[in-house]
Structure formats: C-alpha cells, structure tokens
XYZ file of C-alpha atoms in Angstrom:
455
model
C 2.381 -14.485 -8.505
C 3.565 -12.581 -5.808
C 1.795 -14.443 -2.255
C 4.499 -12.553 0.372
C 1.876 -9.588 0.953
C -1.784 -10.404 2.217
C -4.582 -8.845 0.165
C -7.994 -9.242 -0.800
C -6.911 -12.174 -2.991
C -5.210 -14.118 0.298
C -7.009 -17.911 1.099
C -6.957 -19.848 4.452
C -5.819 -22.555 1.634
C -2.591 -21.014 0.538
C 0.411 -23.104 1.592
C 2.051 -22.258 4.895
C 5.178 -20.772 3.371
C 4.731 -19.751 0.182
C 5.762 -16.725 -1.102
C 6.033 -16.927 -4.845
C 5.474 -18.955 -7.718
C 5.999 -18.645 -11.511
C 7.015 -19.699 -14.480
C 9.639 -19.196 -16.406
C 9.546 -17.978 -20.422
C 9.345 -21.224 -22.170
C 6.496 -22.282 -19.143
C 8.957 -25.489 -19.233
C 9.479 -24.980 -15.686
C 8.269 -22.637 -12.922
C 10.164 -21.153 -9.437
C 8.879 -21.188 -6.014
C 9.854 -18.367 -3.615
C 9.363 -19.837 0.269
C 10.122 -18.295 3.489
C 12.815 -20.663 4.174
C 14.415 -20.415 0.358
C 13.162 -21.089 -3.275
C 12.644 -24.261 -5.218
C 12.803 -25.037 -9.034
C 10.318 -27.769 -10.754
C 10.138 -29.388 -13.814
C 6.132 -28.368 -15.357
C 5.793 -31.775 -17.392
C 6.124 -34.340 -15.643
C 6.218 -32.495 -12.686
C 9.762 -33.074 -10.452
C 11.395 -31.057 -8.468
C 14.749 -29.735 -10.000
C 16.510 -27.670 -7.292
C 15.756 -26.603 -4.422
C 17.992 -23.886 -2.338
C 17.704 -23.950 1.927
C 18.148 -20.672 3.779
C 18.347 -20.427 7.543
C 18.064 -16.703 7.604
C 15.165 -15.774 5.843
C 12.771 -15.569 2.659
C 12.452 -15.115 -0.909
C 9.311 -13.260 -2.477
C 10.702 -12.990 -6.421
C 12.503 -16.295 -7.985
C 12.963 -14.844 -11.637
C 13.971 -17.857 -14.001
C 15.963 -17.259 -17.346
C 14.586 -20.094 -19.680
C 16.425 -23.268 -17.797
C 19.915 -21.266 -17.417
C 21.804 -21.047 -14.027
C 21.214 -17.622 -13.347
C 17.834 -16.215 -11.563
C 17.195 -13.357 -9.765
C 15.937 -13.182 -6.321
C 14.061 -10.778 -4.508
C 14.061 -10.902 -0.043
C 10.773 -11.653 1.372
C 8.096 -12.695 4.388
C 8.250 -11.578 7.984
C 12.236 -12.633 7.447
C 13.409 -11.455 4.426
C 17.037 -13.071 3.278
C 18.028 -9.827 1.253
C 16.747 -6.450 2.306
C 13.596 -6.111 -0.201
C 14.928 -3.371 -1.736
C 18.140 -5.396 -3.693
C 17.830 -7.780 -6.257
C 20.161 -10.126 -6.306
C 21.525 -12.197 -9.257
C 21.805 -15.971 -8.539
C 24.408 -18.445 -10.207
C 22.986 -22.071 -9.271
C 26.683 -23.252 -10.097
C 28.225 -21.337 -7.952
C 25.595 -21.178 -5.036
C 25.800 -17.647 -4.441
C 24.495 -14.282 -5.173
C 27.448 -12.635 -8.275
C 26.006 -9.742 -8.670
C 23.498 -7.093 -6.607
C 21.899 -4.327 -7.134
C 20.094 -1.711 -4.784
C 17.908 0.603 -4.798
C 15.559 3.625 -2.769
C 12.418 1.550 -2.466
C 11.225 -2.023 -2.436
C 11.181 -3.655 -5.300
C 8.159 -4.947 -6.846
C 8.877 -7.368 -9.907
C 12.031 -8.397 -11.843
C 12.005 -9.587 -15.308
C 15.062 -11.025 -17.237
C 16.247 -11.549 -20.164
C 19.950 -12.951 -21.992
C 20.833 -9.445 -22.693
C 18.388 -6.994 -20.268
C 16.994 -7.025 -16.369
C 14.406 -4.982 -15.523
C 13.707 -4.018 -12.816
C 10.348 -2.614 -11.254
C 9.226 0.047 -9.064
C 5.798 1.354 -7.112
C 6.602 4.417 -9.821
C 9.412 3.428 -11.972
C 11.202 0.671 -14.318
C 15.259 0.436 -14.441
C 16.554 -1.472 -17.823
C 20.014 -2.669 -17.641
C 22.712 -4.437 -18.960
C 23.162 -8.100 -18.287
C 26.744 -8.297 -17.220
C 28.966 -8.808 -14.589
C 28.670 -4.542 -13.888
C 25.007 -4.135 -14.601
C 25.165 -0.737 -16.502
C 21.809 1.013 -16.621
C 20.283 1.908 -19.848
C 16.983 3.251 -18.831
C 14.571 4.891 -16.221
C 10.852 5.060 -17.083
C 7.993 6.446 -14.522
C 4.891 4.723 -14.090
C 1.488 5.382 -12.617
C 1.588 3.588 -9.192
C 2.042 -0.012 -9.430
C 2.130 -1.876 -6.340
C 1.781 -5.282 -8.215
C 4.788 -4.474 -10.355
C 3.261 -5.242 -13.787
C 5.835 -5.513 -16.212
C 6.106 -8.108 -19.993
C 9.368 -8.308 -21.529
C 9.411 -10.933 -25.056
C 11.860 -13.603 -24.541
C 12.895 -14.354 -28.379
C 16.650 -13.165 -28.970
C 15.594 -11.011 -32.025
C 12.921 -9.015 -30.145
C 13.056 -7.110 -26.791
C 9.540 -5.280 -26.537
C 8.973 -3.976 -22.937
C 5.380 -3.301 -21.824
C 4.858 -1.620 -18.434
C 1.658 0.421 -17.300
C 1.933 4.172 -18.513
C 2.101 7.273 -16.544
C -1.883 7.382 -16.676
C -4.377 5.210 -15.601
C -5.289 2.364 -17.859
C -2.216 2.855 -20.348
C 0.652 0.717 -21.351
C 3.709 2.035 -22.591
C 5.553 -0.692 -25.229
C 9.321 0.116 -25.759
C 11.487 -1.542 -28.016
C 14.520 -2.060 -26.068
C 16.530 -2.891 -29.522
C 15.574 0.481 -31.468
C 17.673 3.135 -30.551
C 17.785 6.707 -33.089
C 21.423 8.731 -33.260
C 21.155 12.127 -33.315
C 23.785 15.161 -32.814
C 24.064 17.593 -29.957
C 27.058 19.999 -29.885
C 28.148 20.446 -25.807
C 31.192 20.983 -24.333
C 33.661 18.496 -24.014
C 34.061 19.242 -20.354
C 30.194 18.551 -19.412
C 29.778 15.178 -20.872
C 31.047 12.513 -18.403
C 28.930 9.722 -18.542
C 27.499 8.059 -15.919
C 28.693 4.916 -14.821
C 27.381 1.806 -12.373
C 29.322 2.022 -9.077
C 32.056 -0.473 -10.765
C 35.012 1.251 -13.015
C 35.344 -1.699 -15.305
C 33.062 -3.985 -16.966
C 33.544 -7.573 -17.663
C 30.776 -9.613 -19.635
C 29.713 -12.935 -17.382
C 30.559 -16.325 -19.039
C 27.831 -18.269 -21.249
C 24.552 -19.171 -19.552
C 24.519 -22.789 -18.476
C 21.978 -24.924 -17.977
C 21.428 -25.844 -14.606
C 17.425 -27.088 -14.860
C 17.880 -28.761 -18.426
C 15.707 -31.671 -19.543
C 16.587 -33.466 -22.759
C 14.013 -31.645 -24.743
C 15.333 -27.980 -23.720
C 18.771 -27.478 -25.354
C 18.400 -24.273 -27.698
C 18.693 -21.653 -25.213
C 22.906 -21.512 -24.713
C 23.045 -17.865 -25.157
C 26.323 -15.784 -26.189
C 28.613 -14.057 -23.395
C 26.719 -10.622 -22.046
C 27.062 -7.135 -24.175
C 29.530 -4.602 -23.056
C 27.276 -1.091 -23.311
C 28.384 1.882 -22.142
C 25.539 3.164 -19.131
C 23.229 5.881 -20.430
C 21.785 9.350 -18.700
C 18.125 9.288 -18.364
C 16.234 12.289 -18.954
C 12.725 13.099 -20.595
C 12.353 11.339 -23.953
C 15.399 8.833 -22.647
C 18.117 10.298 -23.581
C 21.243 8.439 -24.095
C 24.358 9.796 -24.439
C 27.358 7.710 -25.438
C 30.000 8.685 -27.611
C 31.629 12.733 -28.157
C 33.350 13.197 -31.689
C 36.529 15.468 -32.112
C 34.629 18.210 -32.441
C 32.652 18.076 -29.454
C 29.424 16.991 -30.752
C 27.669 14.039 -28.773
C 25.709 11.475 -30.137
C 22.503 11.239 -28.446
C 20.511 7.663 -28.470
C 17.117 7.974 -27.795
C 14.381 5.320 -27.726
C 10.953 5.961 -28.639
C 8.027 4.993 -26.261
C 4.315 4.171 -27.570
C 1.472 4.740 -25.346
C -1.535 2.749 -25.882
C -4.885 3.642 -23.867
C -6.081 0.115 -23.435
C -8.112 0.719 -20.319
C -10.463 2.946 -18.526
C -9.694 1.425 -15.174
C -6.358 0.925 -13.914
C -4.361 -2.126 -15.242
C -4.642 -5.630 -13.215
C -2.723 -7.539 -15.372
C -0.004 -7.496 -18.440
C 1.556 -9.743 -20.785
C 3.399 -10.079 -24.311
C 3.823 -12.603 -26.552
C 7.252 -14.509 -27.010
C 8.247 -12.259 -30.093
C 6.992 -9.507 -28.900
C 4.331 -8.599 -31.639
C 1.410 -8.768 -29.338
C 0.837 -7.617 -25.911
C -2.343 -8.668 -24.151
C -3.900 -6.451 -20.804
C -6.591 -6.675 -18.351
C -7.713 -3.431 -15.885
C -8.893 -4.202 -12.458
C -12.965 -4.673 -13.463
C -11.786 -7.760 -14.955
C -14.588 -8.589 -17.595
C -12.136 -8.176 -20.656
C -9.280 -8.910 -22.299
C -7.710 -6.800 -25.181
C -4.975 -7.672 -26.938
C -2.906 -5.175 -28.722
C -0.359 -4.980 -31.777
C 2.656 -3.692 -30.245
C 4.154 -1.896 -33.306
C 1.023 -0.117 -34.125
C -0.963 0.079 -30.832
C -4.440 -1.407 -33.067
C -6.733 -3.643 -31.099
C -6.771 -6.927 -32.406
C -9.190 -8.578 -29.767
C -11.275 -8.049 -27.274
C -12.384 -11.140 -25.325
C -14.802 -11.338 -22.493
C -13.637 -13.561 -19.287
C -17.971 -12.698 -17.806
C -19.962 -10.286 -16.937
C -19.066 -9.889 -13.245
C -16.149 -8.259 -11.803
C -13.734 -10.181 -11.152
C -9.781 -10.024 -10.295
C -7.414 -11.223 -13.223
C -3.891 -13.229 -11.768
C -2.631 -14.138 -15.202
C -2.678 -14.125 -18.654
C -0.513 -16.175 -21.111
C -0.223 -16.661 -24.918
C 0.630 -20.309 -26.357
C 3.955 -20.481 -28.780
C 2.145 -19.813 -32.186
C 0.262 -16.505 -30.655
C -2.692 -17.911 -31.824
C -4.294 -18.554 -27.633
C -4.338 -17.103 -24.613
C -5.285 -18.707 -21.791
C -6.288 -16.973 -19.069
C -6.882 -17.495 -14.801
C -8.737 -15.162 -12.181
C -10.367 -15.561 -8.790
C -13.792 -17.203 -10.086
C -11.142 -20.037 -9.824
C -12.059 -20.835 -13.550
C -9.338 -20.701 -16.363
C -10.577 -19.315 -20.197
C -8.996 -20.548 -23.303
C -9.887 -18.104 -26.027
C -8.161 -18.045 -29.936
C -7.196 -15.299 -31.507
C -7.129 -15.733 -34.749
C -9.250 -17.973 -36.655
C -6.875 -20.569 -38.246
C -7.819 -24.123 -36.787
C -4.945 -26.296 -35.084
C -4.911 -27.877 -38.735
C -4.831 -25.440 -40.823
C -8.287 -24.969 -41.818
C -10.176 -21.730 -42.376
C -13.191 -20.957 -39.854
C -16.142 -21.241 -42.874
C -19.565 -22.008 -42.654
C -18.465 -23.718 -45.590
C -16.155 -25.852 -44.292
C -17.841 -28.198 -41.950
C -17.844 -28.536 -38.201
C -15.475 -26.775 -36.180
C -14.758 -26.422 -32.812
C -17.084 -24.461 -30.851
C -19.883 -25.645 -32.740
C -20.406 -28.574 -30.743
C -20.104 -26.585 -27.416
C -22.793 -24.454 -27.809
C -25.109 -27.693 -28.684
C -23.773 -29.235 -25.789
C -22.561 -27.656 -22.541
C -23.031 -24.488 -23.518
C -26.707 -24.959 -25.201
C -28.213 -21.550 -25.466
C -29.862 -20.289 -28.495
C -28.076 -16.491 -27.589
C -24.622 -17.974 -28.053
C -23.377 -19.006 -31.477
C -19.521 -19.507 -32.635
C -17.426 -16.630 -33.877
C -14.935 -16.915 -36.987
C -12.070 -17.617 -34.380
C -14.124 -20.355 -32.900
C -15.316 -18.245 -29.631
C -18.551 -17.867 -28.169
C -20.416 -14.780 -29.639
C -23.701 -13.617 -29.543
C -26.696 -14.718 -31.929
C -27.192 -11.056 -32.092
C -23.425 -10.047 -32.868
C -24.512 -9.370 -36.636
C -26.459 -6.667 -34.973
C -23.285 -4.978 -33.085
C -22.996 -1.304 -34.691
C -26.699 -1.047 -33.204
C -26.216 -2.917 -29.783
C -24.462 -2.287 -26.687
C -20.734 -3.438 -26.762
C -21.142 -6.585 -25.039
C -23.002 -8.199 -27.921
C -20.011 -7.731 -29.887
C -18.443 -9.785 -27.787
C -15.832 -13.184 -28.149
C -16.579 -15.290 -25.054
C -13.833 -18.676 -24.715
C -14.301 -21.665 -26.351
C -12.950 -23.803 -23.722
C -12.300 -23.416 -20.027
C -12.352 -25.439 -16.638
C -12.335 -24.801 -13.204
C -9.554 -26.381 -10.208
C -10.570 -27.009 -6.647
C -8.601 -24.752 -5.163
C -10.106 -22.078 -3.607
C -7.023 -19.545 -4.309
C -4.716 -17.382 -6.403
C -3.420 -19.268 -9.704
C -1.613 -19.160 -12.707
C -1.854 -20.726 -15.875
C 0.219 -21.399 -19.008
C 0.243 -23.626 -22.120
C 2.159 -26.499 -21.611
C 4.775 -28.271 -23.801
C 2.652 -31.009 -24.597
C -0.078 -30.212 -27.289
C -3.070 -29.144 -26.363
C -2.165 -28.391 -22.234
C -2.749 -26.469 -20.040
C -0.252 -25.928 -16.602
C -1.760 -24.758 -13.751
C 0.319 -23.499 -10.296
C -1.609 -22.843 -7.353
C -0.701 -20.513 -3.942
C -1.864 -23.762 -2.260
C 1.133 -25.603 -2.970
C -1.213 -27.558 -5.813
C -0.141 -27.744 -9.666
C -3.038 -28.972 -12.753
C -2.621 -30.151 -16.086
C -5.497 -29.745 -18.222
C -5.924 -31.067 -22.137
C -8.386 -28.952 -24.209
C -9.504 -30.416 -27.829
C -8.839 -27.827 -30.475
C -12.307 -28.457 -31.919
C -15.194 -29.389 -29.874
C -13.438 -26.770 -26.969
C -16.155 -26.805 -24.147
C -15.214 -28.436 -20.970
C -11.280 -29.385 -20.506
C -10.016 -32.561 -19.180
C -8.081 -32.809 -15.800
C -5.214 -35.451 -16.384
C -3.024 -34.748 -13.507
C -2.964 -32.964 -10.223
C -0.455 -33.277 -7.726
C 0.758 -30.896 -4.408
C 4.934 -29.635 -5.150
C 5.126 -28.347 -1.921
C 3.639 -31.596 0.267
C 6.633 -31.320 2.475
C 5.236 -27.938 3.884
C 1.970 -29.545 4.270
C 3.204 -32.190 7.042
C-alpha cells in the first residue's frame, strides 16, 4: 500500500506521515515507510520490532524478506531519502544501504525474494539476481502501471511471477525457475555478454534474522546464486555459455498470458507456491482466481454489485481463502474450494455447514442460499446457463467492516481463524472468523502503531 502519492483513494484520516505499509510473505510481520524513515512490527501481538530514523528524508517502499535482515527501500514524500528512481538494498545489521541499483524512471514496486528482486516499472519489470552484484536476468514490458502491480510466490521450490500483460486486463505468469536450452551458431567475436556495472560477483552471506520471534525460525536461506547476467530481447532471450565450436546456448523462458479482465487490472496476487494467482480490474465487483500453470479459471467471486476500488487481496497458507479489502471499508472472506476447516465434504448430506446459518441469520434472504464451497450463491444459481452471469455468482461467507474511513490491507493471520488488518491511518485490526457459521467476524483487537505521529 503505497500512501506517498495523493489519489482518489487519499482520507483526511490517513496518518500525518505515512507513506507505506505492508506486509511481508509469511504476513508475520508488516513494514511501515514514513517520511522521516521506516518502521518494522510484529502482526500478532502487535510490537514494534525496529524502527530506522532519517533526518534527510522519506521512504515510500519498505520491502520485507520473510523476517531476514535485508529489505529493500524505495525514496519517498516531498523529501525523498534516495532519489525515487534507486532501490536500495538494506542490511538491518549493518545499518546501511549494501547494495543499489538505478534506473531511467521512478520506480513503482519492489518485490523480493531469497534468490530474485524484481523490480517494477510504469512500463516494465527487471528480474535479477540476489547477490552482492545484482546481475539482471530479465526485462518484461507492461501495459502502463502506475500502481506497480506485481506477485512473486515466496516458497523456495516455486518462483511464479505475475505482472499485468502488455494489454489491458491481462496478466502475464512467468516461471522464473523454467528456463529451455537451445542452440544458435554466431560468431565467437559477437557474443560478449552483458554484465551489471561490477566485474566480479560475490554471493552475500546467509540471511539473518533480524525481526525473528520464537515461532519464525525456518526461513535461514542458503548464500545467493552466482548467474551469469542475461541479454533481453523478444521471447527473453538468454544467452550464457559459447561451445568450441561457436554455437551459443540460448535460455529462454516462456511467458503465459491470461485475459482475466476486460477492464484494466486494480489489483494482483499469488499464492505462496505459486499454483494460483488471484486478480481484480479497476470495476471492482469480482474476483477471479486463476491456475497459473494452465491459465483455467478456478473462481470467480463477487466482492458487490457496485463499483468499487480493490487495495488488496491475500490467500491464507492452505490456498483454500482469500480474504479480500477495498474502499467500501468492508473486508470479504470467501473459500475456494469446498473442503471444510475439518475435513468434511460440503454435502447436503452431511449436516450443517457454515454458511448455512448465515443466510438464516444476518444474511436472511430467501434469494441467497450456500454454494458447495460454503459462499453465498443465488437461489436461482441452478438456473445459470439461462441467467445473466451474476446469478452464477459466489458471494463471501464472512466479512466485517473497520472504522476507518481509509485505504487498508488485509491478510490471514498466524493464529487460526484471523484476520490482520493495517490501516493508512496509522490503525491495525485483528478479526476471528468461525469456519462454519461465517457471517459477521469478531473484532478482538485494535490498536494505533503509529500513536507517536498522532501527538
């Protein structure tokens, strides 16, 4: 959640200040950006970790990697510490900025990984090596995004990248671990590769964790690859070795295209493996989610019925939720499958389930009756290959609103059952939802992380 820039989404509520907030992969913690520095908390229970002073101006992107010491910043506000066109990597244990990297325009997201950083463009997305010499791997255009949509998994075994396509509405998925050899024969003479502005490269030293609680310790991650950088051109073409014989092997990735939109994209995000990838366009009525290896819609899941502006959207551990937030100022929970919490098959057969007591409770209307996943549907749904598409529709099973009156984020907390809410008005929510009855969620804590900025 990117606050640095006023737009139609800005509130007289947002906290003096603020420039950024989000989480990181695990939703374990989540970074402030502030015009004076950048802050780390603790989600659950909700404490301040770190927190980083600067005399000399702002920070508008705080990119966490799980709890490690690195994150990657991003200059901001009316006085931005780095020019806003650099990203700069961060080593908490040092204090310092290790590594930077620059480029033609501002930059409008970062995402990182233990082996990747990505890096996004109004019209572009840079892939590179996590080292000490970032080396870059890729360069793929974009439509025009000024809010820098970008998903990248987190698990170790999958890197799936989704970013919007080159037309309105699409998402390109890459995955950032296939790569297909082929042979070219070219002169010895023409095939220098290109190489980052460093002549050597030296692999940084194991991620530590500088944000740690007792319940995160699996994400120590090995010492940073050593890739040669790769040309870019058309299809992403990757040169990087040239036999004896003057043939080069070419390494090309493959990009799928999905058309999951007629409007233009609002908001993107994958699951933690990678296997799902979930996308909202700016009309902000629906959300489809997508199998990434074959591009088939699995859901489609209606937020309402009026337009509305989508900040975030987040998938729980198992892939099995999503929850959710937009400017009604009301989060969704919605499932997406329809295995209950434990275990049991959605059946008529099989008893109660949740949902069932929502609609004959808060959401008593004899149009509405429970899907197999345990969402809101239509009564007429059966009806759907004769009705318009919104009968068809999965509606949430739970939800809840929070009193601010401004941008927000949500994610599924570590705690069972949670929700974790961040606010741009310095505010943070946890909500519990029951896996059966769904309906109306339960506030159990609210507190302000920023009430120094407040006084």
């Amino acid at each position: 959640m990117n606050l640095s820039k006023p737009s139609s989404s800005s509130s007289a509520a947002d906290a003096p200040g603020l420039l950024y907030a989000g989480f990181n992969q695990d939703f374990g913690c989540f970074a402030a950006g502030l015009d004076s520095g950048f802050r780390i908390y603790n989600c659950d229970p909700l404490k301040e970790k770190m927190r980083k002073d600067f005399e000399d101006g702002g920070i508008s992107i705080v990119e966490m990697l799980f709890r490690c010491n690195y994150l990657a910043l991003v200059g901001g506000g009316k006085n931005p510490k780095y020019p806003p066109n650099k990203v700069i990597i961060w080593d908490d244990l040092k204090s310092k900025g290790i590594v930077e990297l620059e480029f033609r325009s501002e930059v409008k997201n970062v995402k990182l990984r233990r082996d990747r950083i990505v890096v996004v463009l109004a019209n572009k997305v840079f892939v590179y090596v996590f080292s000490a010499n970032p080396l870059k791997l890729h360069t793929f255009e974009t439509i025009d995004n000024d809010k820098g949509l970008v998903a990248l998994s987190s698990s170790q075994n999958h890197a799936i990248l989704a970013f919007p396509g080159r037309q309105k509405g699409h998402i390109q998925i890459v995955d950032l671990n296939t790569f297909h050899a082929s042979t070219a024969v070219t002169s010895n003479n023409s095939n220098t590769l290109p190489t980052h502005s460093s002549s050597t490269t030296s692999s940084f030293p194991h991620h530590r964790h500088s944000f740690s609680s007792s319940s995160h310790n699996d994400h120590q991650f090995p010492n940073m690859d050593r890739r040669p950088s790769m040309s870019n051109t058309g299809k992403i073409k990757n040169s990087n070795s040239i036999n004896s014989s003057g043939s080069t092997t070419v390494m090309t990735t493959n990009v799928s295209i999905i058309p999951a939109h007629s409007g233009k994209l609002s908001c993107l995000s994958v699951n933690s493996d990678g296997s799902k990838c979930a996308s909202a366009s700016e009309k902000g009525t629906l959300i489809r989610v997508f199998d990434t290896s074959s591009g088939k819609l699995l859901n489609e899941l209606r937020r309402g019925v009026d337009r509305a502006e989508i900040y975030s959207i987040a998938f729980d551990q198992s892939s099995t939720r999503l929850c959710v937030s937009s400017d009604k100022g009301t989060v969704h929970i919605f499932n997406l499958d329809a295995i209950l919490g434990n275990g049991a098959s959605h059946s008529p057969n099989n008893g109660s389930y949740y949902a069932e007591k929502v609609i004959n409770s808060f959401y008593s209307n004899p149009m509405l009756s429970p899907s197999p996943s345990g969402n809101r549907q239509s009564s007429f749904s059966f009806m759907k290959d004769l009705l318009p598409k919104y009968f068809s529709s999965e509606w949430s099973f739970a939800h809840f609103k929070v009193i601010a009156d401004c941008r927000c984020i949500c994610g599924f907390g570590q705690e069972v059952n949670t929700i974790i809410v961040i606010c741009a008005d310095g505010s943070c929510y946890k909500f519990l939802f029951d896996p059966r009855k769904g309906g109306e969620c339960v506030r159990e804590h609210y507190t302000r992380f920023l009430k120094d900025l407040d006084e």
